[in-house]
Amino acid sequence: MLLSIITVAFRNLEGIVKTHASLAQLARAGDISFEWIVVDGGSSDGTSAFLEGLSGEHRLRFVSEPDNGIYDAMNKGIRMAQGKFVLFLNSGDSFHADVSQFVR
């Protein structure tokens, strides 16, 4: 089963870095497969460069372009998702230490 984790961001590089770091907790669970989709509203704060530097880690796919607000961005993420289930983990959010238990 593939889980799609969607992160919506706009001008929050620090938040993206924090959210990315928290994905390691889920990645340690060898029995959970997930992709990370980031929808950035066209930020000019280095978010896109940071994501490009990850080279697809955690099956990362992202888009950085203007949108019509948070719900438009969320819908873009849903359209990009390939997983059976979708979880929103927005920019600056982080997983609980026991995330793998909850996902299972």
Coordinates of N, CA and C in Angstrom, one line a residue:
M1 N 0.8 -1.2 0.0 CA 0.0 0.0 0.0 C 0.9 1.2 0.0
L2 N 0.6 2.2 -0.9 CA 1.3 3.4 -0.9 C 0.5 4.5 -0.3
L3 N 1.1 5.3 0.6 CA 0.5 6.4 1.3 C 1.1 7.7 0.6
S4 N 0.2 8.6 0.3 CA 0.6 9.9 -0.3 C 0.6 10.9 0.8
I5 N 1.7 11.6 1.1 CA 1.8 12.6 2.0 C 1.9 13.9 1.3
I6 N 1.0 14.8 1.5 CA 0.9 16.1 0.7 C 1.2 17.2 1.6
T7 N 2.2 18.0 1.2 CA 2.6 19.2 2.0 C 2.3 20.4 1.1
V8 N 1.6 21.4 1.6 CA 1.3 22.6 1.0 C 2.1 23.7 1.6
A9 N 2.8 24.5 0.8 CA 3.7 25.5 1.4 C 3.6 26.8 0.5
F10 N 4.0 27.9 1.2 CA 4.2 29.2 0.5 C 5.1 30.0 1.4
R11 N 6.3 30.4 0.9 CA 7.3 31.2 1.6 C 7.6 30.6 3.0
N12 N 7.9 29.4 3.1 CA 8.1 28.8 4.4 C 9.2 27.7 4.3
L13 N 10.4 28.1 3.8 CA 11.5 27.1 3.6 C 11.8 26.5 5.0
E14 N 11.8 27.2 6.0 CA 12.1 26.6 7.3 C 11.1 25.5 7.7
G15 N 9.9 25.8 7.4 CA 8.8 24.8 7.6 C 9.0 23.5 6.8
I16 N 9.4 23.7 5.5 CA 9.6 22.6 4.6 C 10.8 21.7 5.2
V17 N 11.8 22.4 5.6 CA 13.0 21.6 6.2 C 12.5 20.8 7.4
K18 N 11.7 21.4 8.3 CA 11.2 20.7 9.5 C 10.3 19.6 9.1
T19 N 9.4 19.8 8.2 CA 8.5 18.7 7.7 C 9.3 17.6 7.1
H20 N 10.3 17.9 6.3 CA 11.1 16.9 5.6 C 11.9 16.0 6.7
A21 N 12.4 16.7 7.7 CA 13.1 16.0 8.8 C 12.2 15.0 9.5
S22 N 10.9 15.3 9.6 CA 10.0 14.4 10.4 C 9.7 13.2 9.5
L23 N 9.8 13.3 8.2 CA 9.5 12.1 7.4 C 10.5 10.9 7.7
A24 N 11.6 11.2 8.3 CA 12.6 10.1 8.6 C 11.9 9.1 9.6
Q25 N 11.1 9.6 10.4 CA 10.4 8.7 11.4 C 9.6 7.7 10.7
L26 N 8.9 8.1 9.6 CA 8.0 7.2 8.9 C 8.9 6.3 8.0
A27 N 10.0 6.8 7.4 CA 10.9 6.1 6.5 C 11.6 4.9 7.3
R28 N 11.8 5.1 8.6 CA 12.4 4.0 9.3 C 11.6 2.7 9.4
A29 N 10.3 2.9 9.2 CA 9.4 1.7 9.2 C 9.5 1.1 7.8
G30 N 10.2 0.0 7.8 CA 10.4 -0.7 6.5 C 9.2 -1.2 5.8
D31 N 8.1 -1.3 6.5 CA 6.9 -1.9 6.0 C 5.9 -0.9 5.5
I32 N 6.2 0.4 5.5 CA 5.3 1.4 5.0 C 5.9 2.1 3.8
S33 N 5.2 2.1 2.8 CA 5.7 2.8 1.5 C 4.9 4.1 1.4
F34 N 5.7 5.2 1.1 CA 5.0 6.5 0.9 C 5.7 7.3 -0.1
E35 N 5.0 8.3 -0.6 CA 5.5 9.3 -1.5 C 5.2 10.7 -0.8
W36 N 6.1 11.6 -1.1 CA 6.0 13.0 -0.5 C 5.7 13.9 -1.7
I37 N 4.6 14.6 -1.6 CA 4.2 15.5 -2.7 C 4.2 16.9 -2.0
V38 N 4.9 17.8 -2.6 CA 5.0 19.2 -2.1 C 4.4 20.1 -3.1
V39 N 3.4 20.9 -2.7 CA 2.8 21.9 -3.6 C 3.2 23.3 -3.0
D40 N 4.1 24.0 -3.7 CA 4.6 25.3 -3.3 C 3.9 26.3 -4.1
G41 N 3.5 27.4 -3.6 CA 2.8 28.5 -4.3 C 3.7 29.4 -5.1
G42 N 4.9 28.9 -5.5 CA 5.8 29.8 -6.2 C 6.7 30.6 -5.4
S43 N 7.1 30.1 -4.2 CA 7.9 30.9 -3.3 C 9.3 31.2 -3.9
S44 N 9.8 32.3 -3.5 CA 11.2 32.7 -3.9 C 12.1 32.7 -2.7
D45 N 11.9 31.9 -1.8 CA 12.7 31.8 -0.5 C 13.7 30.7 -0.5
G46 N 13.8 29.9 -1.6 CA 14.7 28.8 -1.7 C 14.1 27.5 -1.5
T47 N 12.8 27.4 -1.3 CA 12.0 26.2 -1.2 C 12.3 25.3 -2.4
S48 N 12.1 25.8 -3.5 CA 12.3 24.9 -4.7 C 13.7 24.4 -4.8
A49 N 14.7 25.2 -4.6 CA 16.1 24.7 -4.6 C 16.3 23.6 -3.6
F50 N 15.8 23.8 -2.4 CA 15.9 22.8 -1.4 C 15.3 21.4 -1.8
L51 N 14.1 21.5 -2.4 CA 13.4 20.3 -2.8 C 14.2 19.6 -4.0
E52 N 14.7 20.4 -4.9 CA 15.5 19.9 -6.0 C 16.7 19.1 -5.5
G53 N 17.3 19.7 -4.4 CA 18.5 19.1 -3.8 C 18.2 17.7 -3.2
L54 N 17.0 17.4 -2.9 CA 16.7 16.1 -2.3 C 16.7 15.0 -3.3
S55 N 16.7 15.3 -4.5 CA 16.8 14.3 -5.6 C 15.8 13.1 -5.5
G56 N 14.6 13.5 -5.2 CA 13.5 12.5 -5.1 C 13.4 11.7 -3.9
E57 N 14.2 12.0 -2.9 CA 14.1 11.3 -1.6 C 12.7 11.2 -1.1
H58 N 12.3 10.0 -0.6 CA 11.0 9.7 -0.1 C 10.0 9.8 -1.3
R59 N 10.5 9.4 -2.5 CA 9.6 9.5 -3.7 C 9.0 10.9 -3.9
L60 N 9.8 11.9 -3.6 CA 9.4 13.3 -3.7 C 9.1 13.7 -5.1
R61 N 7.9 14.3 -5.2 CA 7.5 15.0 -6.4 C 7.0 16.4 -5.9
F62 N 7.3 17.4 -6.7 CA 6.8 18.7 -6.2 C 6.5 19.6 -7.4
V63 N 5.7 20.6 -7.1 CA 5.5 21.7 -8.1 C 5.6 23.0 -7.4
S64 N 6.2 24.0 -8.0 CA 6.3 25.3 -7.4 C 5.8 26.3 -8.5
E65 N 4.6 26.8 -8.2 CA 3.9 27.7 -9.2 C 2.8 28.4 -8.4
P66 N 2.4 29.6 -8.9 CA 1.3 30.3 -8.3 C 0.0 29.5 -8.3
D67 N -0.7 29.6 -7.2 CA -2.0 29.0 -7.1 C -3.1 29.9 -6.6
N68 N -4.3 29.4 -6.5 CA -5.4 30.3 -6.0 C -5.7 30.1 -4.5
G69 N -4.7 29.8 -3.7 CA -4.9 29.6 -2.3 C -4.7 28.2 -1.9
I70 N -4.8 28.0 -0.6 CA -4.5 26.7 0.1 C -5.4 25.6 -0.5
Y71 N -6.6 25.8 -0.7 CA -7.5 24.7 -1.2 C -7.2 24.3 -2.6
D72 N -6.8 25.3 -3.4 CA -6.3 25.0 -4.8 C -5.1 24.2 -4.7
A73 N -4.1 24.6 -3.9 CA -2.9 23.8 -3.7 C -3.2 22.4 -3.2
M74 N -4.1 22.2 -2.2 CA -4.4 20.9 -1.7 C -5.0 20.0 -2.9
N75 N -5.8 20.6 -3.7 CA -6.4 19.9 -4.8 C -5.4 19.5 -5.8
K76 N -4.4 20.4 -6.1 CA -3.3 20.0 -6.9 C -2.5 18.8 -6.4
G77 N -2.3 18.8 -5.1 CA -1.6 17.7 -4.5 C -2.4 16.4 -4.6
I78 N -3.7 16.4 -4.4 CA -4.6 15.3 -4.6 C -4.5 14.7 -6.0
R79 N -4.5 15.6 -7.0 CA -4.4 15.2 -8.4 C -3.0 14.5 -8.6
M80 N -2.0 14.9 -8.0 CA -0.7 14.3 -8.2 C -0.5 13.0 -7.4
A81 N -1.3 12.8 -6.4 CA -1.1 11.6 -5.5 C -1.4 10.3 -6.3
Q82 N -0.6 9.3 -6.0 CA -0.7 8.0 -6.5 C -1.1 6.9 -5.5
G83 N -1.1 7.3 -4.2 CA -1.3 6.4 -3.1 C -2.8 6.0 -2.9
K84 N -3.0 5.0 -2.2 CA -4.3 4.5 -1.8 C -5.0 5.5 -0.8
F85 N -4.1 6.0 0.1 CA -4.6 7.0 1.1 C -3.8 8.3 1.0
V86 N -4.4 9.4 1.4 CA -3.7 10.7 1.4 C -3.7 11.2 2.8
L87 N -2.6 11.8 3.2 CA -2.4 12.4 4.5 C -1.8 13.8 4.2
F88 N -2.4 14.9 4.8 CA -1.9 16.2 4.6 C -1.0 16.5 5.8
L89 N 0.2 16.9 5.5 CA 1.2 17.3 6.5 C 1.8 18.6 6.0
N90 N 1.2 19.7 6.4 CA 1.6 21.0 5.8 C 2.9 21.5 6.3
S91 N 3.4 22.5 5.6 CA 4.7 23.1 5.8 C 4.9 23.5 7.3
G92 N 5.9 23.0 7.9 CA 6.1 23.3 9.4 C 5.5 22.2 10.3
D93 N 4.6 21.4 9.8 CA 4.1 20.3 10.6 C 5.1 19.2 10.7
S94 N 4.9 18.4 11.7 CA 5.8 17.2 11.9 C 5.0 16.0 12.4
F95 N 5.5 14.9 12.1 CA 4.9 13.6 12.6 C 5.2 13.4 14.1
H96 N 4.3 12.8 14.7 CA 4.5 12.3 16.1 C 5.5 11.1 16.0
A97 N 6.2 10.9 17.1 CA 7.3 9.9 17.1 C 6.7 8.5 16.8
D98 N 5.5 8.2 17.1 CA 4.9 6.9 16.9 C 4.0 6.9 15.6
V99 N 4.4 7.7 14.6 CA 3.6 7.8 13.4 C 3.4 6.5 12.7
S100 N 4.4 5.6 12.7 CA 4.3 4.4 12.0 C 3.2 3.5 12.6
Q101 N 3.0 3.5 13.9 CA 2.0 2.8 14.6 C 0.6 3.2 14.1
F102 N 0.4 4.5 14.0 CA -0.9 5.1 13.6 C -1.2 4.8 12.1
V103 N -0.1 4.9 11.3 CA -0.3 4.6 9.9 C -0.7 3.2 9.6
R104 N -0.1 2.3 10.4 CA -0.4 0.8 10.2 C -1.9 0.6 10.5

